[in-house]
Amino acid sequence: KAGVTQTPRYLIKTRGQQVTLSCSPISGHRSVSWYQQTPGQGLQFLFEYFSETQRNKGNFPGRFSGRQFSNSRSEMNVSTLELGDSALYLCASSQVARGNEQFFGPGTRLTVL
Amino acid sequence: GENVEQHPSTLSVQEGDSAVIKCTYSDSASNYFPWYKQELGKRPQLIIDIRSNVGEKKDQRIAVTLNKTAKHFSLHITETQPEDSAVYFCAASIGGKAAGNKLTFGGGTRVLVKP
């Protein structure tokens, strides 16, 4: 099976802009979670989507949002970008029937100037 | 919420020696504990996991132990090889279909295996 894919792989934006990142899970996986990875804060959970519904949410401001489509693909959006949003954004997919095993995509490297 | 602490932050070992990384968690409801390996510029890769109904799990040169009473779990790598050099992350999750898949990660351990 193909692994988790994310697009784009790299993005450069300026402060105040907005950005949309995309994640395609492993075929058959219905849960998609998003994480932010930075050198200072490590890996932090953003939110999880399952069957097009947000099931969990981390402690991030409302500028961070997401959605999931009927084919399980997910997008996350960050509005009004700040310099501190520069990070590697990782998504992970899970086959619910197998419990919590999560498999990560390669990430999108976002740089905010 | 859950808090996971991981030690040490860096670990240097000689090839062939063992490496041990320790994590503690705060939420007694957590019942799923995966370990991820992340090489430079790569995605985190699930290398082993353990659930709270098991005390130890092995997979070739890696093993994980869990002490639910003390709320800590450890990763053991034996006969280390240069390709084991990477950053390792522990994580904890309450788990189960209802609770979802939120993983709380430790801060990571940078492991360097010297040839």
XYZ file of N, CA and C in Angstrom:
684
model
N 0.838 -1.195 0.000
C 0.000 0.000 0.000
C 0.867 1.237 0.000
N 0.388 2.278 -0.659
C 1.107 3.536 -0.644
C 1.006 4.130 0.748
N 2.065 4.865 1.136
C 2.076 5.469 2.448
C 1.282 6.758 2.486
N 1.361 7.445 3.611
C 0.699 8.738 3.778
C 1.445 9.774 2.913
N 0.692 10.553 2.177
C 1.320 11.590 1.358
C 0.831 12.958 1.787
N 1.695 13.955 1.645
C 1.353 15.323 1.999
C 1.810 16.265 0.889
N 0.996 17.246 0.629
C 1.364 18.272 -0.345
C 0.978 19.642 0.181
N 1.735 20.689 -0.160
C 3.050 20.588 -0.796
C 4.102 20.154 0.225
N 5.286 19.876 -0.203
C 6.347 19.497 0.735
C 7.001 20.720 1.363
N 7.042 21.807 0.628
C 7.648 23.041 1.131
C 6.772 24.223 0.757
N 6.728 25.186 1.678
C 5.940 26.393 1.460
C 6.653 27.565 2.113
N 6.670 28.676 1.412
C 7.164 29.911 1.995
C 6.058 30.945 1.885
N 5.693 31.517 3.024
C 4.626 32.513 3.071
C 5.110 33.712 3.871
N 4.354 34.779 3.798
C 4.671 35.961 4.597
C 3.619 36.135 5.681
N 3.994 36.884 6.695
C 3.077 37.123 7.806
C 1.745 37.678 7.312
N 0.668 37.210 7.920
C -0.655 37.688 7.563
C -1.346 36.869 6.486
N -0.569 36.102 5.731
C -1.192 35.274 4.697
C -1.834 34.045 5.331
N -2.532 33.284 4.494
C -3.085 32.017 4.970
C -2.544 30.892 4.110
N -2.638 29.670 4.633
C -2.065 28.534 3.922
C -2.964 27.313 4.135
N -3.010 26.460 3.132
C -3.759 25.205 3.218
C -2.825 24.052 2.884
N -2.787 23.072 3.772
C -1.950 21.895 3.593
C -2.854 20.685 3.392
N -2.379 19.722 2.621
C -3.205 18.561 2.298
C -2.533 17.267 2.731
N -3.349 16.300 3.112
C -2.856 14.995 3.565
C -3.748 13.901 3.003
N -3.130 12.924 2.361
C -3.867 11.752 1.883
C -3.433 10.549 2.706
N -4.366 9.925 3.433
C -3.991 8.820 4.309
C -3.749 7.537 3.534
N -3.251 6.548 4.236
C -3.105 5.213 3.672
C -4.500 4.705 3.315
N -4.612 4.025 2.194
C -5.901 3.511 1.755
C -6.534 2.648 2.849
N -7.782 2.961 3.180
C -8.489 2.213 4.220
C -8.407 2.844 5.598
N -7.512 3.797 5.764
C -7.410 4.497 7.042
C -8.411 5.640 7.080
N -9.187 5.696 8.151
C -10.228 6.705 8.229
C -9.921 7.826 9.227
N -8.865 7.653 10.006
C -8.500 8.682 10.975
C -7.260 9.414 10.490
N -7.314 10.738 10.544
C -6.159 11.563 10.187
C -5.901 12.542 11.322
N -4.674 12.547 11.810
C -4.272 13.484 12.855
C -3.200 14.411 12.313
N -3.161 15.602 12.838
C -2.169 16.598 12.433
C -1.302 16.978 13.635
N -0.005 17.152 13.381
C 0.946 17.528 14.402
C 1.849 18.640 13.877
N 2.271 19.487 14.809
C 3.245 20.522 14.491
C 4.577 20.138 15.140
N 5.658 20.199 14.378
C 6.969 19.883 14.932
C 7.892 21.085 14.808
N 8.384 21.548 15.943
C 9.350 22.651 15.978
C 10.501 22.258 16.891
N 11.671 22.867 16.691
C 12.815 22.537 17.573
C 12.529 22.883 19.029
N 11.793 23.949 19.262
C 11.564 24.387 20.630
C 10.443 23.643 21.348
N 9.369 23.355 20.653
C 8.188 22.748 21.278
C 8.038 21.264 20.977
N 8.865 20.732 20.100
C 8.767 19.310 19.788
C 7.555 19.005 18.936
N 6.998 17.826 19.162
C 5.829 17.367 18.409
C 4.577 17.657 19.215
N 3.687 18.472 18.647
C 2.466 18.834 19.353
C 1.244 18.508 18.512
N 0.258 17.931 19.162
C -0.980 17.525 18.512
C -1.841 18.738 18.185
N -2.306 18.788 16.937
C -3.194 19.879 16.513
C -4.656 19.443 16.587
N -5.011 18.444 15.806
C -6.378 17.904 15.812
C -6.409 16.579 15.076
N -7.539 15.885 15.280
C -7.773 14.601 14.621
C -9.142 14.609 13.968
N -9.210 14.041 12.788
C -10.475 13.896 12.087
C -10.751 12.422 11.834
N -12.002 12.071 12.025
C -12.461 10.706 11.776
C -13.863 10.795 11.208
N -14.090 10.134 10.085
C -15.395 10.188 9.419
C -15.893 11.620 9.271
N -14.996 12.488 8.797
C -15.307 13.877 8.458
C -15.645 14.741 9.671
N -15.393 14.231 10.876
C -15.694 14.978 12.097
C -14.422 15.153 12.917
N -14.278 16.327 13.501
C -13.138 16.541 14.384
C -13.387 15.791 15.692
N -12.500 14.887 16.020
C -12.714 14.043 17.191
C -11.896 14.508 18.395
N -10.752 15.136 18.120
C -9.886 15.636 19.187
C -9.283 16.953 18.744
N -8.941 17.781 19.711
C -8.327 19.061 19.373
C -7.254 19.365 20.399
N -6.118 19.875 19.913
C -5.039 20.277 20.800
C -5.184 21.733 21.204
N -4.153 22.241 21.865
C -4.200 23.608 22.389
C -3.578 24.601 21.426
N -4.212 24.795 20.325
C -3.761 25.762 19.339
C -4.864 26.784 19.123
N -4.480 28.010 18.721
C -5.504 29.044 18.512
C -6.423 28.707 17.352
N -7.536 29.436 17.300
C -8.537 29.178 16.276
C -8.070 29.441 14.860
N -6.881 30.074 14.712
C -6.338 30.283 13.368
C -6.013 28.959 12.675
N -5.871 27.929 13.470
C -5.583 26.590 12.946
C -6.908 25.833 12.828
N -7.214 25.387 11.647
C -8.446 24.643 11.449
C -8.208 23.513 10.461
N -9.145 22.631 10.373
C -8.982 21.508 9.458
C -10.322 20.986 8.992
N -10.245 20.044 8.091
C -11.444 19.342 7.666
C -11.042 18.024 7.039
N -12.034 17.166 6.900
C -11.792 15.869 6.274
C -12.896 15.618 5.269
N -12.512 15.041 4.169
C -13.461 14.767 3.096
C -13.952 13.321 3.161
N -14.950 13.019 2.359
C -15.551 11.680 2.410
C -14.575 10.578 2.002
N -13.516 10.932 1.260
C -12.518 9.917 0.889
C -11.385 9.851 1.917
N -11.572 10.462 3.073
C -10.639 10.499 4.209
C -9.479 11.466 4.028
N -9.308 12.026 2.863
C -8.267 13.045 2.698
C -8.578 14.212 3.628
N -7.524 14.842 4.131
C -7.718 15.925 5.092
C -6.920 17.158 4.672
N -7.407 18.286 5.048
C -6.690 19.541 4.854
C -6.618 20.278 6.182
N -5.537 21.011 6.370
C -5.503 21.937 7.493
C -5.210 23.332 6.955
N -5.760 24.305 7.610
C -5.633 25.679 7.188
C -5.091 26.507 8.355
N -4.174 27.391 8.037
C -3.693 28.339 9.035
C -3.924 29.734 8.463
N -4.689 30.537 9.174
C -4.958 31.888 8.708
C -4.077 32.879 9.468
N -3.951 34.065 8.900
C -3.187 35.151 9.519
C -1.864 34.631 10.081
N -1.030 34.134 9.206
C 0.223 33.491 9.609
C 1.103 34.413 10.445
N 1.738 33.794 11.436
C 2.700 34.483 12.287
C 4.065 33.808 12.110
N 5.116 34.544 12.478
C 6.471 33.979 12.329
C 6.599 32.659 13.081
N 5.951 32.577 14.237
C 6.030 31.374 15.067
C 5.332 30.160 14.491
N 4.625 30.346 13.398
C 3.961 29.206 12.751
C 4.924 28.423 11.865
N 6.117 28.946 11.696
C 7.128 28.221 10.911
C 7.412 26.894 11.599
N 7.236 25.809 10.874
C 7.342 24.480 11.482
C 7.221 23.421 10.404
N 7.443 22.178 10.826
C 7.134 21.027 9.997
C 5.755 20.535 10.425
N 4.831 20.479 9.494
C 3.480 20.006 9.800
C 3.332 18.581 9.278
N 3.070 17.699 10.213
C 2.982 16.276 9.910
C 1.556 15.790 10.060
N 1.128 14.961 9.150
C -0.135 14.287 9.374
C 0.142 12.796 9.554
N -0.751 12.130 10.239
C -0.610 10.708 10.499
C -1.961 10.052 10.298
N -1.958 8.874 9.710
C -3.223 8.186 9.512
C -3.257 6.906 10.333
N -4.473 6.497 10.646
C -4.667 5.328 11.492
C -5.863 4.530 10.996
N -5.710 3.217 11.049
C -6.816 2.325 10.746
C -7.496 2.023 12.071
N -8.665 2.567 12.264
C -9.294 2.538 13.579
C -9.422 1.127 14.137
N -9.703 0.185 13.290
C -9.893 -1.180 13.759
C -8.631 -1.763 14.362
N -7.465 -1.192 14.048
C -6.195 -1.699 14.562
C -5.745 -0.933 15.804
N -6.627 -0.135 16.358
C -6.217 0.626 17.536
C -5.542 1.909 17.138
N -4.495 2.289 17.854
C -3.965 3.628 17.705
C -2.710 3.739 16.859
N -2.294 2.674 16.184
C -1.072 2.765 15.380
C -1.228 3.900 14.373
N -0.304 4.826 14.412
C -0.367 5.961 13.503
C 0.878 5.974 12.634
N 0.667 6.269 11.356
C 1.752 6.288 10.387
C 1.833 7.690 9.794
N 3.034 8.241 9.858
C 3.218 9.622 9.483
C 3.526 9.814 8.003
N 3.099 10.967 7.499
C 3.504 11.412 6.182
C 4.848 12.116 6.263
N 5.398 12.562 5.125
C 6.713 13.195 5.109
C 6.714 14.618 5.653
N 5.533 15.198 5.795
C 5.446 16.537 6.342
C 5.477 17.632 5.293
N 4.972 18.782 5.698
C 5.075 20.013 4.912
C 5.897 20.999 5.721
N 6.994 21.449 5.146
C 7.849 22.431 5.823
C 7.336 23.821 5.480
N 6.781 24.525 6.463
C 6.236 25.866 6.278
C 7.203 26.880 6.864
N 7.581 27.836 6.059
C 8.420 28.939 6.513
C 7.631 30.227 6.360
N 7.517 30.978 7.454
C 6.798 32.248 7.438
C 7.809 33.374 7.578
N 7.824 34.255 6.589
C 8.798 35.359 6.589
C 8.143 36.671 7.001
N -4.189 17.810 31.248
C -3.966 16.867 30.174
C -2.721 16.043 30.409
N -2.479 15.136 29.504
C -1.327 14.236 29.602
C -0.035 15.009 29.425
N 0.991 14.590 30.176
C 2.324 15.150 30.046
C 3.313 13.987 29.989
N 4.196 14.012 29.013
C 5.181 12.946 28.855
C 6.579 13.552 28.927
N 7.390 13.021 29.819
C 8.776 13.485 29.938
C 9.719 12.367 29.501
N 10.767 12.757 28.798
C 11.673 11.781 28.192
C 13.115 12.131 28.552
N 13.882 11.082 28.925
C 15.287 11.272 29.302
C 16.132 10.110 28.778
N 17.385 10.348 28.423
C 18.032 11.666 28.358
C 17.667 12.379 27.058
N 18.065 13.620 26.925
C 17.796 14.344 25.686
C 18.825 13.982 24.612
N 20.029 13.597 25.034
C 21.034 13.115 24.097
C 21.700 11.887 24.695
N 22.100 10.971 23.823
C 22.713 9.724 24.265
C 23.755 9.302 23.240
N 24.981 9.157 23.697
C 26.059 8.730 22.814
C 26.537 7.364 23.280
N 26.545 6.383 22.384
C 26.970 5.033 22.748
C 27.953 4.512 21.708
N 28.758 3.561 22.136
C 29.701 2.899 21.235
C 28.944 1.791 20.502
N 29.282 1.632 19.244
C 28.658 0.567 18.447
C 28.768 -0.765 19.192
N 27.635 -1.475 19.252
C 27.620 -2.759 19.943
C 27.106 -2.682 21.370
N 27.154 -1.480 21.957
C 26.620 -1.298 23.302
C 25.108 -1.176 23.263
N 24.495 -1.142 24.456
C 23.047 -0.973 24.561
C 22.701 0.476 24.832
N 21.491 0.851 24.430
C 20.978 2.196 24.688
C 19.622 2.065 25.370
N 19.394 2.906 26.366
C 18.124 2.885 27.088
C 17.569 4.300 27.167
N 16.324 4.456 26.791
C 15.633 5.747 26.866
C 14.413 5.562 27.755
N 14.209 6.527 28.673
C 13.114 6.385 29.636
C 12.090 7.504 29.487
N 10.826 7.147 29.677
C 9.743 8.127 29.618
C 8.805 7.926 30.794
N 8.276 9.037 31.289
C 7.230 8.978 32.304
C 6.005 9.713 31.783
N 4.836 9.265 32.209
C 3.599 9.907 31.788
C 2.772 10.246 33.020
N 1.818 11.153 32.849
C 1.090 11.639 34.018
C -0.333 11.100 34.127
N -0.959 10.779 32.996
C -2.372 10.392 33.008
C -2.507 8.867 33.122
N -3.040 8.417 34.229
C -3.164 6.976 34.448
C -4.135 6.326 33.465
N -4.919 7.126 32.755
C -5.839 6.574 31.756
C -5.120 6.211 30.455
N -3.906 6.663 30.281
C -3.163 6.328 29.057
C -2.919 4.839 28.989
N -3.125 4.262 27.816
C -2.970 2.810 27.709
C -2.283 2.363 26.426
N -1.763 3.313 25.658
C -1.064 2.964 24.428
C 0.201 3.806 24.361
N 1.365 3.135 24.145
C 2.654 3.807 24.241
C 3.533 3.415 23.046
N 3.541 4.244 22.010
C 4.393 3.949 20.848
C 5.744 4.641 20.951
N 6.693 4.116 20.202
C 8.002 4.747 20.047
C 8.235 5.002 18.568
N 8.739 6.203 18.282
C 9.029 6.587 16.908
C 10.509 6.918 16.756
N 11.038 6.587 15.593
C 12.413 6.931 15.232
C 12.350 7.936 14.094
N 13.073 9.031 14.227
C 13.072 10.038 13.167
C 14.506 10.340 12.761
N 14.835 9.946 11.557
C 16.141 10.283 11.002
C 16.084 11.685 10.424
N 17.249 12.282 10.256
C 17.328 13.669 9.817
C 16.607 13.866 8.497
N 15.661 14.787 8.486
C 14.935 15.101 7.265
C 13.870 14.089 6.871
N 13.635 13.115 7.756
C 12.646 12.075 7.419
C 11.431 12.165 8.339
N 10.425 11.396 8.003
C 9.217 11.343 8.824
C 9.441 10.469 10.051
N 8.715 10.698 11.152
C 8.776 9.761 12.279
C 8.270 8.393 11.837
N 9.001 7.369 12.255
C 8.654 6.008 11.857
C 8.356 5.191 13.112
N 7.188 4.562 13.152
C 6.809 3.720 14.285
C 7.709 2.494 14.324
N 8.417 2.312 15.452
C 9.334 1.176 15.536
C 8.833 0.086 16.478
N 8.088 0.455 17.488
C 7.532 -0.516 18.410
C 6.485 0.191 19.257
N 5.520 -0.561 19.755
C 4.530 0.023 20.647
C 4.121 -1.014 21.681
N 3.497 -0.538 22.754
C 3.066 -1.437 23.812
C 1.750 -0.927 24.375
N 0.896 -1.855 24.738
C -0.380 -1.488 25.341
C -0.339 -1.841 26.815
N -1.256 -1.249 27.583
C -1.131 -1.318 29.041
C -1.407 -2.702 29.612
N -1.900 -3.607 28.794
C -2.135 -4.957 29.311
C -0.904 -5.857 29.139
N 0.206 -5.259 28.713
C 1.437 -6.009 28.470
C 2.574 -5.312 29.201
N 3.492 -6.072 29.801
C 4.599 -5.466 30.537
C 5.864 -5.283 29.708
N 6.006 -6.130 28.666
C 7.215 -6.057 27.866
C 6.915 -6.567 26.463
N 7.614 -5.995 25.498
C 7.456 -6.432 24.108
C 8.799 -6.318 23.426
N 9.149 -7.331 22.620
C 10.440 -7.334 21.936
C 10.250 -7.480 20.432
N 11.165 -6.863 19.700
C 11.194 -7.031 18.256
C 12.650 -6.957 17.832
N 13.254 -8.093 17.686
C 14.672 -8.216 17.315
C 15.536 -7.474 18.332
N 16.207 -6.406 17.924
C 17.133 -5.733 18.850
C 16.474 -4.671 19.726
N 15.203 -4.433 19.545
C 14.548 -3.410 20.356
C 13.493 -4.046 21.263
N 13.327 -3.440 22.424
C 12.341 -3.916 23.384
C 11.777 -2.711 24.120
N 10.561 -2.848 24.563
C 9.937 -1.803 25.366
C 9.370 -2.443 26.618
N 9.548 -1.764 27.751
C 8.978 -2.235 29.006
C 8.042 -1.164 29.545
N 7.027 -1.577 30.248
C 6.022 -0.663 30.794
C 5.783 -0.994 32.261
N 5.824 0.031 33.093
C 5.486 -0.113 34.509
C 4.300 0.812 34.767
N 3.097 0.240 34.775
C 1.887 1.054 34.920
C 1.807 1.707 36.291
N 2.263 1.000 37.311
C 2.179 1.543 38.674
C 3.009 2.806 38.804
N 4.212 2.749 38.271
C 5.115 3.898 38.343
C 4.880 4.884 37.207
N 4.071 4.524 36.247
C 3.778 5.344 35.068
C 5.054 5.691 34.316
N 5.832 4.670 34.016
C 6.962 4.913 33.146
C 7.183 3.738 32.197
N 7.785 4.032 31.079
C 8.075 3.019 30.073
C 9.425 3.349 29.433
N 10.077 2.331 28.949
C 11.450 2.481 28.464
C 11.663 1.747 27.150
N 12.573 2.293 26.361
C 12.996 1.662 25.106
C 14.415 1.157 25.288
N 14.639 -0.091 24.918
C 15.956 -0.691 25.024
C 16.404 -1.108 23.617
N 17.589 -0.648 23.223
C 18.166 -1.069 21.952
C 19.458 -1.807 22.265
N 19.547 -3.045 21.856
C 20.773 -3.826 22.106
C 21.615 -3.875 20.836
N 22.897 -4.165 21.029
C 23.847 -4.300 19.918
C 23.687 -3.148 18.917
N 23.808 -1.941 19.413
C 23.546 -0.765 18.572
C 24.470 -0.728 17.357
N 23.902 -0.190 16.278
C 24.613 -0.056 15.011
C 24.550 1.394 14.563
N 25.475 1.831 13.716
C 25.451 3.238 13.278
C 24.107 3.674 12.709
N 23.382 2.755 12.058
C 22.080 3.130 11.482
C 21.004 3.339 12.542
N 21.326 3.061 13.815
C 20.392 3.369 14.904
C 20.465 4.840 15.296
N 21.451 5.561 14.783
C 21.590 6.993 15.090
C 20.377 7.736 14.527
N 19.673 8.444 15.413
C 18.443 9.147 15.032
C 17.901 9.822 16.291
N 16.772 10.499 16.127
C 16.035 11.018 17.279
C 14.876 10.069 17.557
N 14.746 9.666 18.801
C 13.686 8.750 19.203
C 12.673 9.505 20.074
N 11.403 9.286 19.784
C 10.322 9.918 20.538
C 9.451 8.848 21.174
N 9.114 9.041 22.449
C 8.083 8.220 23.068
C 6.784 9.020 23.034
N 5.685 8.334 23.183
C 4.390 8.995 23.180
C 3.406 8.179 24.005
N 2.332 8.836 24.391
C 1.276 8.170 25.163
C -0.073 8.594 24.629
N -1.026 7.677 24.739
C -2.368 7.957 24.261
C -3.374 7.206 25.121
N -4.529 7.818 25.314
C -5.576 7.126 26.057
C -6.116 5.980 25.235
N -6.182 6.195 23.934
C -6.517 5.086 23.065
C -7.968 4.690 23.068
N -8.247 3.715 22.204
C -9.612 3.247 22.088
C -10.372 4.041 21.050
N -11.383 3.434 20.477
C -12.112 4.079 19.386
C -12.764 5.368 19.859
N -13.299 5.382 21.067
C -14.008 6.570 21.525
C -13.052 7.712 21.826
N -11.915 7.389 22.426
C -10.992 8.449 22.841
C -10.229 9.033 21.671
N -10.074 8.269 20.602
C -9.375 8.808 19.453
C -7.893 8.578 19.502
N -7.183 9.297 18.641
C -5.778 9.020 18.390
C -4.844 10.137 18.791
N -5.182 10.916 19.789
C -4.297 11.998 20.200
C -3.063 11.413 20.872
N -1.906 11.680 20.302
C -0.645 11.264 20.898
C 0.010 12.454 21.577
N 0.465 12.251 22.820
C 1.271 13.250 23.514
C 2.701 12.745 23.507
N 3.607 13.540 22.948
C 4.991 13.105 22.744
C 5.924 13.606 23.838
N 6.955 12.813 24.099
C 8.077 13.282 24.890
C 8.935 14.201 24.041
N 9.928 14.803 24.676
C 10.745 15.801 23.997
C 11.765 15.251 23.011
N 11.962 13.938 23.004
C 12.885 13.328 22.066
C 14.260 13.071 22.665
N 14.921 12.029 22.167
C 16.287 11.692 22.556
C 17.119 11.545 21.301
N 18.171 12.336 21.207
C 19.077 12.217 20.060
C 20.114 11.158 20.387
N 20.086 10.062 19.643
C 21.013 8.951 19.867
C 22.099 8.975 18.803
N 23.343 8.941 19.257
C 24.482 8.876 18.346
C 25.247 7.594 18.635
N 25.369 6.740 17.640
C 26.119 5.492 17.781
C 27.467 5.686 17.095
N 28.517 5.618 17.879
C 29.862 5.847 17.348
C 30.459 4.534 16.866
N 30.991 4.515 15.635
C 31.562 3.272 15.113
C 32.838 2.891 15.858
